[in-house]
Short mmCIF file of C-alpha atoms and ligand atoms in Angstrom, two decimals:
data_model
loop_
_atom_site.label_atom_id
_atom_site.label_comp_id
_atom_site.label_asym_id
_atom_site.label_seq_id
_atom_site.Cartn_x
_atom_site.Cartn_y
_atom_site.Cartn_z
CA MET A 179 -10.05 20.01 -9.67
CA LYS A 180 -10.07 23.19 -11.67
CA ILE A 181 -13.71 22.83 -12.53
CA PHE A 182 -14.60 22.10 -8.95
CA LEU A 183 -12.66 25.06 -7.62
CA SER A 184 -14.33 27.38 -10.06
CA ILE A 185 -17.74 26.18 -8.91
CA VAL A 186 -16.84 26.85 -5.33
CA PHE A 187 -15.64 30.25 -6.33
CA LEU A 188 -18.92 30.99 -8.02
CA ILE A 189 -20.93 29.90 -5.02
CA GLY A 190 -18.79 32.05 -2.84
CA LEU A 191 -19.41 35.04 -5.00
CA GLU A 192 -23.00 34.70 -5.96
CA TYR A 193 -24.78 32.72 -3.35
CA ALA A 194 -23.05 33.25 -0.06
CA ALA A 195 -25.49 35.93 0.95
CA CYS A 196 -28.65 34.09 -0.01
CA ASP A 197 -29.42 30.52 -0.90
CA THR A 198 -27.58 28.25 -3.28
CA PRO A 199 -29.31 27.39 -6.56
CA VAL A 200 -29.66 23.75 -5.54
CA ASN A 201 -33.19 22.36 -5.32
CA CYS A 202 -33.47 19.08 -3.42
CA THR A 203 -36.62 17.52 -1.99
CA TYR A 204 -37.29 15.42 1.10
CA GLU A 205 -37.50 12.31 -1.06
CA ASP A 206 -34.17 13.10 -2.71
CA ILE A 207 -32.49 13.10 0.69
CA ARG A 208 -34.36 10.36 2.53
CA GLY A 209 -32.52 7.02 2.34
CA GLU A 210 -29.14 5.50 3.09
CA TRP A 211 -26.10 7.75 2.99
CA ASN A 212 -22.38 7.16 3.13
CA PHE A 213 -20.57 9.77 5.17
CA TYR A 214 -16.89 10.42 4.59
CA GLU A 215 -15.14 12.25 7.38
CA GLY A 216 -11.66 13.65 7.96
CA PRO A 217 -9.77 13.92 11.27
CA ARG A 218 -11.75 15.68 14.03
CA THR A 219 -8.98 18.13 14.59
CA VAL A 220 -9.73 21.10 12.36
CA ASP A 221 -10.45 24.57 13.63
CA LYS A 222 -13.98 25.84 13.12
CA SER A 223 -12.67 28.52 10.77
CA TYR A 224 -11.19 25.84 8.53
CA ASP A 225 -12.48 25.92 4.96
CA CYS A 226 -13.45 22.40 4.00
CA SER A 227 -14.24 23.18 0.38
CA THR A 228 -11.11 21.64 -1.08
CA PHE A 229 -10.62 19.01 1.61
CA THR A 230 -9.97 15.48 0.28
CA ASN A 231 -8.17 13.73 3.12
CA PHE A 232 -11.05 11.61 4.39
CA THR A 233 -9.98 9.06 6.96
CA THR A 234 -13.19 7.36 8.04
CA TYR A 235 -16.37 6.28 6.44
CA PHE A 236 -19.74 5.14 7.79
CA LYS A 237 -23.32 4.61 6.72
CA VAL A 238 -26.33 6.54 8.04
CA LYS A 239 -29.96 5.84 7.23
CA LEU A 240 -32.21 8.88 7.12
CA LEU A 241 -35.70 7.54 7.73
CA PHE A 242 -39.24 8.93 7.69
CA PRO A 243 -40.08 11.25 9.33
CA ASN A 244 -36.81 12.33 11.01
CA THR A 245 -35.00 9.33 12.48
CA ALA A 246 -31.34 8.72 11.67
CA ILE A 247 -29.62 5.37 12.36
CA ASP A 248 -25.93 4.78 11.76
CA GLN A 249 -24.24 1.48 11.00
CA ASP A 250 -23.25 1.01 14.64
CA GLY A 251 -26.90 1.17 15.69
CA ASN A 252 -26.84 4.70 17.15
CA THR A 253 -30.05 6.56 16.61
CA GLY A 254 -30.50 10.29 16.20
CA TYR A 255 -32.48 12.59 14.01
CA TRP A 256 -32.24 14.57 10.84
CA THR A 257 -33.96 17.33 8.97
CA LEU A 258 -34.05 18.72 5.48
CA ILE A 259 -33.01 22.38 5.39
CA TYR A 260 -35.35 24.05 2.89
CA ASN A 261 -34.28 22.67 -0.48
CA GLN A 262 -30.62 23.33 0.29
CA GLY A 263 -29.21 20.41 2.22
CA PHE A 264 -29.66 18.63 5.51
CA GLU A 265 -28.45 18.29 9.05
CA VAL A 266 -28.05 15.01 10.90
CA VAL A 267 -27.54 14.79 14.68
CA ILE A 268 -26.19 11.43 15.74
CA ALA A 269 -23.67 9.84 18.12
CA GLY A 270 -22.87 13.12 19.83
CA ARG A 271 -22.22 15.03 16.62
CA LYS A 272 -23.88 17.26 14.06
CA TYR A 273 -23.34 16.81 10.35
CA PHE A 274 -24.45 19.66 8.13
CA ALA A 275 -24.00 19.85 4.38
CA PHE A 276 -25.30 21.69 1.37
CA SER A 277 -26.49 19.47 -1.44
CA TYR A 278 -24.26 19.33 -4.47
CA PHE A 279 -24.95 21.10 -7.74
CA GLN A 280 -23.15 21.95 -10.88
CA GLN A 281 -23.32 25.01 -12.98
CA ASN A 282 -22.59 24.98 -16.66
CA LYS A 283 -23.03 28.51 -18.00
CA ASP A 284 -26.58 29.29 -16.89
CA LYS A 285 -27.67 25.74 -16.43
CA ILE A 286 -27.85 24.48 -12.86
CA THR A 287 -27.98 20.77 -12.18
CA SER A 288 -28.82 19.63 -8.66
CA LEU A 289 -27.06 16.40 -7.73
CA CYS A 290 -29.01 15.69 -4.57
CA LYS A 291 -27.38 12.33 -3.87
CA HIS A 292 -24.15 14.16 -3.06
CA THR A 293 -23.11 16.98 -0.79
CA PHE A 294 -20.35 19.50 -0.86
CA VAL A 295 -17.58 18.99 1.63
CA ASN A 296 -18.90 20.75 4.71
CA SER A 297 -18.34 20.29 8.40
CA SER A 298 -19.22 18.20 11.39
CA HIS A 299 -18.62 18.92 15.07
CA ASP A 300 -19.67 18.01 18.60
CA ILE A 301 -23.13 19.04 19.84
CA GLY A 302 -23.53 22.26 21.81
CA VAL A 303 -22.68 25.92 21.91
CA ASP A 304 -19.17 26.73 20.68
CA ALA A 305 -18.76 23.05 19.88
CA LYS A 306 -15.37 21.32 19.61
CA ASN A 307 -13.80 18.67 17.45
CA TRP A 308 -14.61 19.98 14.04
CA SER A 309 -14.03 17.89 10.97
CA CYS A 310 -14.73 18.05 7.27
CA PHE A 311 -17.23 15.60 5.87
CA ALA A 312 -19.14 14.81 2.70
CA GLY A 313 -22.08 12.55 1.98
CA TRP A 314 -22.80 10.29 -0.94
CA LYS A 315 -26.13 8.59 -1.13
CA ASN A 316 -25.26 5.81 -3.55
CA ASP A 317 -22.21 3.78 -4.29
CA GLU A 318 -22.38 4.95 -7.85
CA PRO A 319 -22.04 8.62 -8.61
CA ASP A 320 -25.04 10.38 -10.04
CA TYR A 321 -23.64 12.25 -13.00
CA SER A 322 -25.97 13.90 -15.42
CA THR A 323 -23.47 14.22 -18.23
CA PRO A 324 -20.02 12.76 -18.77
CA SER A 325 -18.43 16.18 -18.37
CA GLU A 326 -19.87 16.48 -14.89
CA LYS A 327 -18.22 13.24 -13.90
CA HIS A 328 -14.89 14.92 -13.58
CA SER A 329 -15.83 17.69 -11.24
CA LEU A 330 -18.03 15.53 -9.06
CA LYS A 331 -15.49 12.81 -8.50
CA LYS A 332 -12.62 14.97 -7.40
CA PRO A 333 -13.76 16.56 -4.19
CA ILE A 334 -15.31 13.44 -2.77
CA LEU A 335 -12.90 10.64 -3.25
CA GLY A 336 -10.06 10.14 -0.85
CA LEU A 337 -7.77 7.15 -0.87
CA ASN A 338 -6.65 8.05 2.64
CA LEU A 339 -9.64 6.22 4.02
CA LEU A 340 -8.71 3.53 6.49
CA TYR A 341 -9.79 0.01 5.60
CA ARG A 342 -12.80 -1.14 7.62
CA PRO A 343 -13.88 -4.70 8.40
CA ASN A 344 -16.66 -5.74 6.05
CA PHE A 345 -18.20 -8.90 7.47
CA ASP A 346 -21.14 -8.73 5.10
CA PHE A 347 -18.77 -8.96 2.14
CA ILE A 348 -16.93 -11.89 3.71
CA GLU A 349 -20.21 -13.67 4.34
CA ARG A 350 -21.31 -13.11 0.75
CA ILE A 351 -18.09 -14.73 -0.51
CA ASN A 352 -18.47 -17.69 1.82
CA GLN A 353 -22.15 -18.16 0.99
CA LYS A 354 -21.62 -17.98 -2.73
CA GLN A 355 -19.08 -20.78 -3.10
CA LYS A 356 -17.24 -23.43 -1.10
CA SER A 357 -14.00 -23.67 -3.05
CA TRP A 358 -12.23 -21.13 -0.85
CA GLN A 359 -12.88 -19.36 2.44
CA ALA A 360 -12.71 -15.66 3.19
CA THR A 361 -11.84 -14.06 6.49
CA HIS A 362 -11.19 -10.64 7.98
CA TYR A 363 -7.54 -9.68 8.52
CA LYS A 364 -6.80 -7.29 11.37
CA PHE A 365 -3.62 -6.04 9.69
CA LEU A 366 -5.70 -4.49 6.91
CA GLU A 367 -7.42 -2.20 9.43
CA LYS A 368 -4.12 -0.44 9.99
CA MET A 369 -3.82 0.38 6.31
CA THR A 370 -5.43 2.96 4.09
CA ILE A 371 -7.11 2.00 0.84
CA LYS A 372 -4.22 3.62 -0.99
CA GLU A 373 -1.73 1.40 0.85
CA ILE A 374 -3.81 -1.68 0.11
CA VAL A 375 -3.91 -0.81 -3.58
CA ARG A 376 -0.11 -0.51 -3.47
CA MET A 377 0.25 -3.79 -1.65
CA SER A 378 -1.85 -5.40 -4.41
CA GLY A 379 0.36 -4.20 -7.24
CA GLY A 380 -0.15 -0.44 -7.23
CA GLU A 381 -2.25 1.89 -9.32
CA LYS A 382 0.28 2.05 -12.10
CA SER A 383 0.04 -1.69 -12.67
CA ARG A 384 -3.62 -1.45 -13.55
CA SER A 385 -3.88 -0.60 -17.17
CA PHE A 386 -2.29 -3.05 -19.45
CA VAL A 387 -3.87 -5.68 -21.58
CA LYS A 388 -2.78 -9.19 -20.86
CA PRO A 389 -2.35 -11.67 -23.70
CA LYS A 390 -4.53 -14.77 -23.78
CA PRO A 391 -2.63 -17.99 -23.07
CA ALA A 392 -1.13 -19.52 -26.20
CA ARG A 393 -2.53 -22.66 -27.82
CA VAL A 394 -1.02 -25.88 -26.45
CA THR A 395 0.74 -27.71 -29.26
CA PRO A 396 0.56 -31.54 -29.39
CA GLU A 397 4.28 -31.79 -28.51
CA ILE A 398 3.86 -29.62 -25.42
CA ASP A 399 0.74 -31.54 -24.46
CA MET A 400 2.72 -34.79 -24.64
CA MET A 401 5.50 -33.37 -22.48
CA ALA A 402 3.02 -32.06 -19.92
CA LYS A 403 1.36 -35.48 -19.71
CA GLU A 404 4.69 -36.95 -18.60
CA LEU A 405 4.79 -34.68 -15.56
CA PRO A 406 3.78 -35.79 -12.07
CA LYS A 407 0.09 -35.23 -11.18
CA SER A 408 1.17 -32.88 -8.44
CA PHE A 409 4.39 -31.14 -7.61
CA ASP A 410 5.53 -28.81 -4.83
CA TRP A 411 8.99 -27.25 -4.48
CA ARG A 412 8.33 -26.98 -0.74
CA ASN A 413 8.41 -30.73 -0.56
CA VAL A 414 10.41 -32.62 -3.15
CA ASP A 415 11.12 -35.99 -1.56
CA GLY A 416 10.88 -34.28 1.83
CA ILE A 417 13.10 -31.32 0.93
CA ASN A 418 11.97 -27.68 0.84
CA TYR A 419 13.60 -25.45 -1.75
CA VAL A 420 11.39 -22.40 -1.19
CA SER A 421 12.76 -19.53 0.90
CA PRO A 422 10.64 -18.19 3.80
CA ILE A 423 7.56 -16.01 3.30
CA ARG A 424 8.26 -12.29 3.59
CA ASN A 425 6.10 -9.19 4.02
CA GLN A 426 6.27 -6.31 1.56
CA GLN A 427 3.97 -4.17 3.80
CA SER A 428 2.36 -1.16 2.17
CA CYS A 429 5.05 -0.59 -0.47
CA GLY A 430 4.13 -1.62 -4.02
CA SER A 431 7.18 -3.87 -4.23
CA CYS A 432 5.52 -7.22 -4.95
CA TYR A 433 7.48 -7.44 -8.20
CA ALA A 434 10.75 -7.31 -6.22
CA PHE A 435 9.58 -9.98 -3.77
CA GLY A 436 8.24 -12.26 -6.49
CA SER A 437 11.36 -11.84 -8.61
CA LEU A 438 13.88 -12.39 -5.84
CA ALA A 439 11.91 -15.28 -4.34
CA MET A 440 12.35 -17.00 -7.71
CA HIS A 441 16.12 -16.54 -7.56
CA GLU A 442 16.25 -17.65 -3.92
CA ALA A 443 14.43 -20.88 -4.72
CA ARG A 444 16.40 -21.54 -7.89
CA LEU A 445 19.65 -20.96 -6.03
CA ARG A 446 18.59 -23.53 -3.46
CA ILE A 447 17.67 -25.97 -6.20
CA LYS A 448 20.95 -25.51 -8.11
CA SER A 449 23.08 -25.74 -4.98
CA ASN A 450 21.24 -28.72 -3.47
CA ASN A 451 20.10 -26.36 -0.71
CA THR A 452 23.61 -25.41 0.35
CA LEU A 453 23.09 -21.74 -0.67
CA GLN A 454 20.14 -20.28 1.19
CA THR A 455 20.69 -16.62 0.40
CA ILE A 456 17.88 -14.12 0.94
CA PHE A 457 18.16 -11.31 -1.61
CA SER A 458 17.62 -7.62 -0.92
CA THR A 459 14.26 -6.32 -2.15
CA GLN A 460 15.16 -2.86 -0.81
CA ASP A 461 18.05 -2.78 -3.29
CA ILE A 462 15.48 -3.22 -6.07
CA VAL A 463 13.13 -0.59 -4.60
CA GLU A 464 15.88 2.01 -4.19
CA CYS A 465 18.43 1.22 -6.87
CA SER A 466 16.75 -0.39 -9.90
CA ARG A 467 16.29 1.89 -12.90
CA TYR A 468 14.08 -0.69 -14.52
CA SER A 469 11.27 -0.33 -11.99
CA GLN A 470 9.40 2.32 -10.01
CA GLY A 471 10.28 1.63 -6.38
CA CYS A 472 7.18 1.40 -4.17
CA ASP A 473 5.03 2.30 -7.18
CA GLY A 474 5.56 -1.01 -8.91
CA GLY A 475 7.55 -2.83 -11.54
CA PHE A 476 7.67 -5.97 -13.63
CA PRO A 477 9.50 -9.27 -13.06
CA TYR A 478 10.77 -9.40 -16.65
CA LEU A 479 12.76 -6.25 -15.96
CA VAL A 480 13.78 -7.07 -12.38
CA ALA A 481 14.22 -10.83 -12.03
CA GLY A 482 15.45 -10.61 -15.60
CA LYS A 483 17.10 -7.48 -16.88
CA TYR A 484 18.21 -5.90 -13.58
CA ALA A 485 19.64 -9.19 -12.30
CA GLU A 486 21.55 -9.64 -15.56
CA ASP A 487 22.78 -6.04 -15.96
CA TYR A 488 23.43 -4.98 -12.36
CA GLY A 489 23.09 -8.14 -10.28
CA ILE A 490 21.29 -8.63 -6.99
CA VAL A 491 22.65 -8.50 -3.44
CA GLU A 492 22.05 -10.20 -0.12
CA GLU A 493 19.40 -8.84 2.22
CA SER A 494 22.02 -7.66 4.74
CA CYS A 495 23.52 -5.30 2.11
CA ASN A 496 20.32 -3.23 2.19
CA PRO A 497 17.68 -4.55 4.58
CA TYR A 498 14.02 -4.07 3.69
CA LYS A 499 12.37 -0.84 4.83
CA GLY A 500 9.38 -0.76 2.49
CA VAL A 501 9.83 2.90 1.52
CA ASP A 502 11.31 4.68 -1.47
CA GLY A 503 14.63 6.41 -1.11
CA ALA A 504 18.08 6.96 -2.53
CA CYS A 505 20.16 3.85 -3.14
CA HIS A 506 21.69 2.73 0.17
CA THR A 507 23.13 -0.59 -0.96
CA ASN A 508 26.63 -1.13 0.33
CA PRO A 509 28.80 -0.91 -2.81
CA LYS A 510 31.24 -3.44 -1.32
CA CYS A 511 28.62 -6.16 -1.44
CA LYS A 512 29.03 -9.02 -3.86
CA ARG A 513 26.54 -8.87 -6.71
CA ASN A 514 24.90 -12.09 -7.89
CA TYR A 515 23.86 -12.35 -11.51
CA ALA A 516 21.15 -14.18 -13.40
CA THR A 517 20.80 -14.66 -17.12
CA ASN A 518 18.62 -15.94 -19.92
CA TYR A 519 15.51 -14.07 -18.82
CA ARG A 520 12.42 -14.86 -20.83
CA TYR A 521 8.67 -15.14 -20.85
CA VAL A 522 7.61 -18.72 -20.43
CA GLY A 523 7.07 -19.89 -24.02
CA GLY A 524 9.82 -17.61 -25.28
CA PHE A 525 8.06 -14.28 -25.81
CA TYR A 526 5.15 -12.14 -24.60
CA GLY A 527 1.98 -14.00 -25.49
CA ALA A 528 3.48 -17.47 -25.78
CA CYS A 529 2.70 -18.65 -22.25
CA ASN A 530 0.23 -21.32 -21.23
CA GLU A 531 -0.51 -23.65 -18.34
CA ALA A 532 1.25 -26.70 -19.79
CA LEU A 533 4.45 -24.75 -20.49
CA MET A 534 4.35 -23.27 -17.03
CA ARG A 535 4.22 -26.70 -15.41
CA ILE A 536 6.99 -28.04 -17.64
CA ASN A 537 9.28 -25.13 -16.80
CA LEU A 538 8.32 -25.15 -13.13
CA VAL A 539 9.31 -28.78 -12.69
CA LYS A 540 12.41 -28.51 -14.87
CA ASN A 541 13.85 -25.15 -13.74
CA GLY A 542 12.20 -24.17 -10.48
CA PRO A 543 9.55 -21.68 -9.32
CA ILE A 544 8.37 -19.05 -11.81
CA ALA A 545 7.28 -15.45 -11.29
CA VAL A 546 3.78 -14.53 -12.47
CA SER A 547 1.54 -11.50 -12.48
CA PHE A 548 -2.16 -11.90 -11.86
CA GLU A 549 -5.15 -9.61 -11.39
CA VAL A 550 -6.14 -8.82 -7.83
CA TYR A 551 -9.84 -8.23 -7.23
CA ASN A 552 -10.84 -7.14 -3.76
CA ASP A 553 -12.17 -10.56 -2.71
CA PHE A 554 -8.58 -11.84 -2.92
CA LEU A 555 -7.57 -9.66 0.04
CA ASN A 556 -9.83 -11.72 2.29
CA TYR A 557 -8.54 -15.12 1.11
CA GLN A 558 -7.99 -17.49 4.03
CA GLY A 559 -7.61 -20.89 2.38
CA GLY A 560 -8.83 -23.22 -0.35
CA ILE A 561 -8.65 -22.84 -4.11
CA TYR A 562 -9.17 -19.21 -5.03
CA HIS A 563 -11.16 -17.95 -7.99
CA HIS A 564 -12.66 -14.50 -8.32
CA THR A 565 -16.24 -14.65 -6.99
CA GLY A 566 -17.51 -11.50 -8.67
CA GLU A 567 -18.32 -10.06 -5.23
CA SER A 568 -17.07 -6.57 -4.50
CA ASP A 569 -16.24 -4.82 -1.24
CA HIS A 570 -18.27 -1.64 -1.56
CA VAL A 571 -17.60 -0.51 1.99
CA ASN A 572 -13.93 -0.12 1.25
CA PHE A 573 -13.74 0.20 -2.50
CA GLY A 574 -17.25 1.15 -3.57
CA PHE A 575 -16.55 4.77 -4.35
CA ASN A 576 -13.11 4.17 -5.71
CA PRO A 577 -13.93 1.18 -7.84
CA PHE A 578 -11.02 -1.05 -7.01
CA GLU A 579 -9.98 -1.43 -10.57
CA ILE A 580 -8.02 -4.60 -10.71
CA THR A 581 -4.33 -4.32 -10.04
CA ASN A 582 -1.56 -6.63 -11.16
CA HIS A 583 0.20 -8.38 -8.34
CA VAL A 584 3.42 -10.36 -8.72
CA VAL A 585 3.84 -13.67 -6.93
CA LEU A 586 5.79 -16.92 -7.27
CA ILE A 587 4.32 -20.22 -8.44
CA VAL A 588 5.97 -23.03 -6.47
CA GLY A 589 3.82 -26.03 -7.33
CA TYR A 590 0.56 -27.46 -8.58
CA GLY A 591 -1.98 -30.16 -7.75
CA SER A 592 -5.65 -31.12 -7.83
CA GLU A 593 -8.29 -31.40 -5.15
CA ASN A 594 -11.82 -32.75 -5.65
CA GLY A 595 -11.41 -32.51 -9.40
CA GLN A 596 -10.22 -28.90 -9.23
CA ASP A 597 -6.72 -28.20 -10.56
CA TYR A 598 -4.73 -25.54 -8.72
CA TRP A 599 -1.44 -23.71 -8.55
CA ILE A 600 0.42 -23.32 -5.26
CA VAL A 601 1.61 -19.75 -5.01
CA LYS A 602 3.92 -17.87 -2.66
CA ASN A 603 2.67 -14.40 -1.71
CA SER A 604 4.54 -11.62 0.11
CA TRP A 605 1.93 -10.52 2.65
CA GLY A 606 3.42 -12.30 5.68
CA THR A 607 2.73 -15.75 7.11
CA GLY A 608 -0.50 -14.61 8.78
CA TRP A 609 -2.25 -14.27 5.42
CA GLY A 610 -3.73 -17.20 3.46
CA GLU A 611 -2.34 -20.71 3.89
CA ASN A 612 0.71 -19.72 5.97
CA GLY A 613 1.54 -17.01 3.45
CA PHE A 614 0.78 -19.15 0.37
CA PHE A 615 -2.42 -19.47 -1.61
CA ARG A 616 -3.88 -21.86 -4.10
CA ILE A 617 -5.68 -20.65 -7.22
CA ARG A 618 -7.55 -22.35 -10.06
CA ARG A 619 -5.28 -23.80 -12.72
CA GLY A 620 -5.93 -24.38 -16.40
CA THR A 621 -8.46 -21.58 -16.87
CA ASP A 622 -6.17 -18.54 -16.83
CA GLU A 623 -7.82 -17.45 -13.58
CA CYS A 624 -7.19 -13.73 -13.10
CA SER A 625 -4.77 -13.92 -16.06
CA ILE A 626 -2.27 -15.92 -14.01
CA GLU A 627 -1.35 -18.10 -17.00
CA SER A 628 -0.70 -15.30 -19.44
CA ILE A 629 2.70 -13.79 -18.63
CA ALA A 630 4.94 -16.01 -16.50
CA VAL A 631 8.60 -15.07 -16.37
CA GLU A 632 11.74 -16.99 -15.56
CA SER A 633 15.46 -16.39 -15.41
CA ASP A 634 18.46 -18.52 -14.43
CA ILE A 635 20.53 -17.55 -11.40
CA ILE A 636 24.26 -18.08 -11.88
CA VAL A 637 25.81 -20.07 -9.05
C1 NAG B 84 -37.75 22.63 -6.95
O1 NAG B 84 -38.19 21.34 -7.33
C2 NAG B 84 -39.56 21.15 -7.09
C3 NAG B 84 -39.89 19.67 -7.29
O2 NAG B 84 -39.12 19.10 -8.32
C4 NAG B 84 -40.36 22.08 -8.00
O3 NAG B 84 -41.76 21.91 -7.77
C5 NAG B 84 -39.94 23.52 -7.67
O4 NAG B 84 -40.60 24.42 -8.54
C6 NAG B 84 -38.44 23.68 -7.77
N1 NAG B 84 -38.09 25.00 -7.24
C7 NAG B 84 -37.20 25.79 -7.82
C8 NAG B 84 -36.92 27.08 -7.14
O5 NAG B 84 -36.65 25.49 -8.87
C1 NAG B 85 -20.17 24.03 2.32
O1 NAG B 85 -19.48 23.78 1.08
C2 NAG B 85 -19.66 24.80 0.10
C3 NAG B 85 -18.95 24.34 -1.14
O2 NAG B 85 -17.63 24.03 -0.87
C4 NAG B 85 -19.10 26.10 0.61
O3 NAG B 85 -19.30 27.11 -0.33
C5 NAG B 85 -19.80 26.47 1.92
O4 NAG B 85 -19.23 27.62 2.46
C6 NAG B 85 -19.70 25.34 2.91
N1 NAG B 85 -20.50 25.66 4.06
C7 NAG B 85 -20.15 25.35 5.28
C8 NAG B 85 -21.05 25.79 6.36
O5 NAG B 85 -19.13 24.72 5.52
C1 NAG B 86 -4.46 12.98 6.11
O1 NAG B 86 -4.88 12.57 7.38
C2 NAG B 86 -4.01 11.67 8.03
C3 NAG B 86 -4.66 11.19 9.32
O2 NAG B 86 -5.04 12.26 10.12
C4 NAG B 86 -2.69 12.37 8.28
O3 NAG B 86 -1.79 11.48 8.89
C5 NAG B 86 -2.13 12.84 6.94
O4 NAG B 86 -0.96 13.57 7.14
C6 NAG B 86 -3.13 13.71 6.20
N1 NAG B 86 -2.65 13.98 4.87
C7 NAG B 86 -2.77 15.19 4.30
C8 NAG B 86 -2.25 15.30 2.92
O5 NAG B 86 -3.29 16.12 4.88
C1 NAG B 87 -12.43 16.90 21.33
O1 NAG B 87 -12.03 18.17 21.82
C2 NAG B 87 -11.54 18.14 23.13
C3 NAG B 87 -11.32 19.56 23.57
O2 NAG B 87 -10.69 20.33 22.57
C4 NAG B 87 -10.27 17.31 23.16
O3 NAG B 87 -9.74 17.24 24.45
C5 NAG B 87 -10.61 15.90 22.68
O4 NAG B 87 -9.43 15.13 22.58
C6 NAG B 87 -11.26 15.96 21.33
N1 NAG B 87 -11.73 14.63 20.95
C7 NAG B 87 -11.47 14.10 19.79
C8 NAG B 87 -12.07 12.76 19.55
O5 NAG B 87 -10.79 14.63 18.94
C1 NAG B 88 22.05 -33.15 -1.68
O1 NAG B 88 21.82 -32.99 -0.29
C2 NAG B 88 21.36 -34.15 0.34
C3 NAG B 88 20.95 -33.77 1.77
O2 NAG B 88 21.94 -32.97 2.37
C4 NAG B 88 22.41 -35.24 0.25
O3 NAG B 88 21.92 -36.40 0.86
C5 NAG B 88 22.71 -35.51 -1.21
O4 NAG B 88 23.74 -36.42 -1.33
C6 NAG B 88 23.08 -34.23 -1.91
N1 NAG B 88 23.15 -34.50 -3.34
C7 NAG B 88 24.20 -34.15 -4.06
C8 NAG B 88 24.11 -34.46 -5.54
O5 NAG B 88 25.17 -33.57 -3.60
#
């Protein structure tokens, strides 16, 4: 940000009276642009130069000689302004921006595929409804040197963008493979990209290296071969031991939901379904020192260490709000403990698919982390695997680096020769297969077989 601010300062000082040192041509500007726009509520005197709170996004094609077409099919016109920038008039509004450049000592680099953050407003004299906007021509930034990357990225990217339906992306997924189906979810449209990243595990969960599944020893292989071909804790001889699907909303609390769902199911299993407690995820979000509230956490420390050291409480002791805050758990509430927390296999790096099935059948559902790519958000049903497709409309400029989401494995099976896990998610019953999903098994899909965790609830 510092670098960017200093550039703005320089422009202000040196170029405000004349032209900017940028030098962009008609051909540099002609083509398809992505416009990022903030709320249309700023005063015309508002200085957009440090604005980052973009809330909408749309595409505009600037065609030869001067036609503009936006993604909703509106047509308008555009013009280059000398070699300095451009103005587009479309859908009742004007969008003007100077082209972006960077100055390093005396060297000027024009980055014509980008604009500064300038303004947009209604058409007419003394126009209303001003907003800040910026344009990017390509999904990928156009840096000239690595050091420029920093200053270019900052002013443009805003995670406050609202999610937009991307039917083209959904169609690409569905065309590419038949193993699972993608759909658009209306609830995502009410969320910002930032909230969706949180819901998928949170930014802080991104950067850790997952171990490869451990080798399956002959003894383990023998034990796994004894297991039923398919198994589902939602239906063991007609009895369901899995507690109802919940919704974490936009808080990055998946680890709390996954962890407590494991204890809920295991409590049902141990008590022959006589104890159907729902545990408080808000207690974890607000009160656990072993995790980061709505910014994420890990099941080893929550289902495991927190449940052993502090215990967990019933939902009614601190009902879910999905926001961070001071600890509001009623201190009079009974605390339930769990013990013997461990990675499946005994330690970090010892997990594999066979051990997971053995422990699942023997002890009950197990908490796992796996990598969420953006195609997973659109999962409707079938056996998920990452398709390699990416949702550029929503995540193109903020490459949706994979996040680590925590969920609960409740069973396994095979369909048409494809082995799968049955997994409980915490995105409500309207998502996936009534709140559950199935994912490829035996291939460490999205690292789901690398770090499973379990712990034993004390009845
Ligand atoms: C701007 O770029 C054009 C084409 O690349 C070049 O011909 C022209 O001399 C440049 N003008 C300035 C002022 O640098
Ligand atoms: C456009 O953005 C540049 C860089 O932030 C700024 O110097 C300039 O004043 C802005 N112009 C308008 C008209 O908003
Ligand atoms: C960003 O814009 C949204 C929508 O107008 C608004 O609710 C939010 O408060 C803004 N955030 C900042 C930091 O300005
Ligand atoms: C545009 O401005 C007018 C007048 O200030 C206001 O009544 C209207 O709500 C604004 N429209 C939008 C979309 O912000
Ligand atoms: C478990 O519950 C079922 C259904 O209520 C009952 O039929 C069965 O006898 C119970 N088993 C034990 C060991 O209590």
